[in-house]
């Protein structure tokens, strides 16, 4: 499910056991730099998460500055279906019982339904940030949820309410799958949200260090992006912050009428929510890509001496081999309960190859 690199170059992998261990057992494996199992880790290179933790799922792994290993997921709750959870292991592969409630597990019950942590990051100050979702009784009204813990696994009272911040983005099935912490302490969460037109959009939310939405980013802290078409279902599984502060998200896009199956999707955002998208196309037939709803603007052709693309009926059509670039303006779709939409600039680049 996830992988992390230690400072000494050793590799930590999070996943599930198969035949030799109990079915569904969550395990951590650590490898030396040459790819062999590190036998100094839990005796044989593999640490099994004890069933006593009631762990249900595990999705993400991170390494703290002291070498301890954190995993995020969910545990079966005493009175709830599943609770968001963060577990910590020592550098030798043992459950660290100085963390959380004294059993190595920090458990957060956000509601009475299924809550999960899918993304995990360690801030420069050692605090732990997990992102996922808060479940609903219907299973269709989930909210993005972010929690911040102290280095010892205690909810940070200065973040949101008792260390928890839920965010309703599109009104239904909002989920976070990844999280990153910027150098200034701001928190970037990536995932998906269902928009009023029922399309699922790739979604990035940025929070201030106190858990409030960062109003300098996107539309009041939220950027929802339709990657392929307005009707495509898009979501992000991973996020990273570049050295220059730009945010890169990666995931999948479904629903493009010109292809079958899922497409890999990569978006890049800056502080003004500019998006740069690239795709390779073949001009064996007249190629089209649906531009976002309301697209307008000037087409810049390269090379300048050849016309290789045009916008016809809101679609970019490649006429010859070459590169087409369009600067367009779109108004992001937002829930009716959100403030007025703001116009954002989107740069789209299509590389057409023989």
PDB file of N, CA, C and O in Angstrom, residues 193-201 230-233 333:
ATOM      1  N   UNK A 193     -13.791  14.987  -4.472  1.00  0.00           N
ATOM      2  CA  UNK A 193     -15.057  15.506  -3.970  1.00  0.00           C
ATOM      3  C   UNK A 193     -16.095  15.379  -5.066  1.00  0.00           C
ATOM      4  O   UNK A 193     -15.782  15.465  -6.251  1.00  0.00           O
ATOM      5  N   UNK A 194     -17.335  15.126  -4.669  1.00  0.00           N
ATOM      6  CA  UNK A 194     -18.428  15.022  -5.618  1.00  0.00           C
ATOM      7  C   UNK A 194     -19.077  16.392  -5.748  1.00  0.00           C
ATOM      8  O   UNK A 194     -19.507  16.987  -4.760  1.00  0.00           O
ATOM      9  N   UNK A 195     -19.145  16.876  -6.995  1.00  0.00           N
ATOM     10  CA  UNK A 195     -19.670  18.207  -7.263  1.00  0.00           C
ATOM     11  C   UNK A 195     -21.190  18.152  -7.459  1.00  0.00           C
ATOM     12  O   UNK A 195     -21.780  17.079  -7.593  1.00  0.00           O
ATOM     13  N   UNK A 196     -21.853  19.323  -7.477  1.00  0.00           N
ATOM     14  CA  UNK A 196     -23.316  19.348  -7.611  1.00  0.00           C
ATOM     15  C   UNK A 196     -23.839  18.642  -8.857  1.00  0.00           C
ATOM     16  O   UNK A 196     -24.974  18.168  -8.871  1.00  0.00           O
ATOM     17  N   UNK A 197     -23.011  18.558  -9.919  1.00  0.00           N
ATOM     18  CA  UNK A 197     -23.456  17.867 -11.132  1.00  0.00           C
ATOM     19  C   UNK A 197     -23.168  16.372 -11.065  1.00  0.00           C
ATOM     20  O   UNK A 197     -23.286  15.664 -12.073  1.00  0.00           O
ATOM     21  N   UNK A 198     -22.777  15.883  -9.889  1.00  0.00           N
ATOM     22  CA  UNK A 198     -22.484  14.479  -9.565  1.00  0.00           C
ATOM     23  C   UNK A 198     -21.156  13.991 -10.123  1.00  0.00           C
ATOM     24  O   UNK A 198     -20.796  12.832  -9.920  1.00  0.00           O
ATOM     25  N   UNK A 199     -20.394  14.821 -10.821  1.00  0.00           N
ATOM     26  CA  UNK A 199     -19.060  14.412 -11.258  1.00  0.00           C
ATOM     27  C   UNK A 199     -18.111  14.431 -10.069  1.00  0.00           C
ATOM     28  O   UNK A 199     -18.247  15.231  -9.141  1.00  0.00           O
ATOM     29  N   UNK A 200     -17.141  13.517 -10.078  1.00  0.00           N
ATOM     30  CA  UNK A 200     -16.118  13.465  -9.034  1.00  0.00           C
ATOM     31  C   UNK A 200     -14.894  14.221  -9.540  1.00  0.00           C
ATOM     32  O   UNK A 200     -14.360  13.905 -10.605  1.00  0.00           O
ATOM     33  N   UNK A 201     -14.454  15.227  -8.803  1.00  0.00           N
ATOM     34  CA  UNK A 201     -13.323  16.045  -9.212  1.00  0.00           C
ATOM     35  C   UNK A 201     -12.105  15.794  -8.333  1.00  0.00           C
ATOM     36  O   UNK A 201     -12.233  15.591  -7.112  1.00  0.00           O
ATOM     37  N   UNK A 230     -15.625  17.656 -18.157  1.00  0.00           N
ATOM     38  CA  UNK A 230     -16.478  18.092 -17.047  1.00  0.00           C
ATOM     39  C   UNK A 230     -17.222  16.930 -16.417  1.00  0.00           C
ATOM     40  O   UNK A 230     -17.607  16.980 -15.255  1.00  0.00           O
ATOM     41  N   UNK A 231     -17.431  15.858 -17.197  1.00  0.00           N
ATOM     42  CA  UNK A 231     -18.194  14.718 -16.696  1.00  0.00           C
ATOM     43  C   UNK A 231     -17.317  13.578 -16.204  1.00  0.00           C
ATOM     44  O   UNK A 231     -17.826  12.562 -15.720  1.00  0.00           O
ATOM     45  N   UNK A 232     -15.991  13.702 -16.300  1.00  0.00           N
ATOM     46  CA  UNK A 232     -15.110  12.604 -15.901  1.00  0.00           C
ATOM     47  C   UNK A 232     -15.037  12.500 -14.382  1.00  0.00           C
ATOM     48  O   UNK A 232     -15.262  13.473 -13.661  1.00  0.00           O
ATOM     49  N   UNK A 233     -14.741  11.295 -13.900  1.00  0.00           N
ATOM     50  CA  UNK A 233     -14.526  11.065 -12.475  1.00  0.00           C
ATOM     51  C   UNK A 233     -13.027  11.027 -12.223  1.00  0.00           C
ATOM     52  O   UNK A 233     -12.320  10.166 -12.755  1.00  0.00           O
ATOM     53  N   UNK A 333     -16.607  24.460 -10.617  1.00  0.00           N
ATOM     54  CA  UNK A 333     -17.907  24.094 -10.071  1.00  0.00           C
ATOM     55  C   UNK A 333     -17.783  23.985  -8.557  1.00  0.00           C
ATOM     56  O   UNK A 333     -16.870  23.386  -8.036  1.00  0.00           O
TER      57      UNK A 333
END
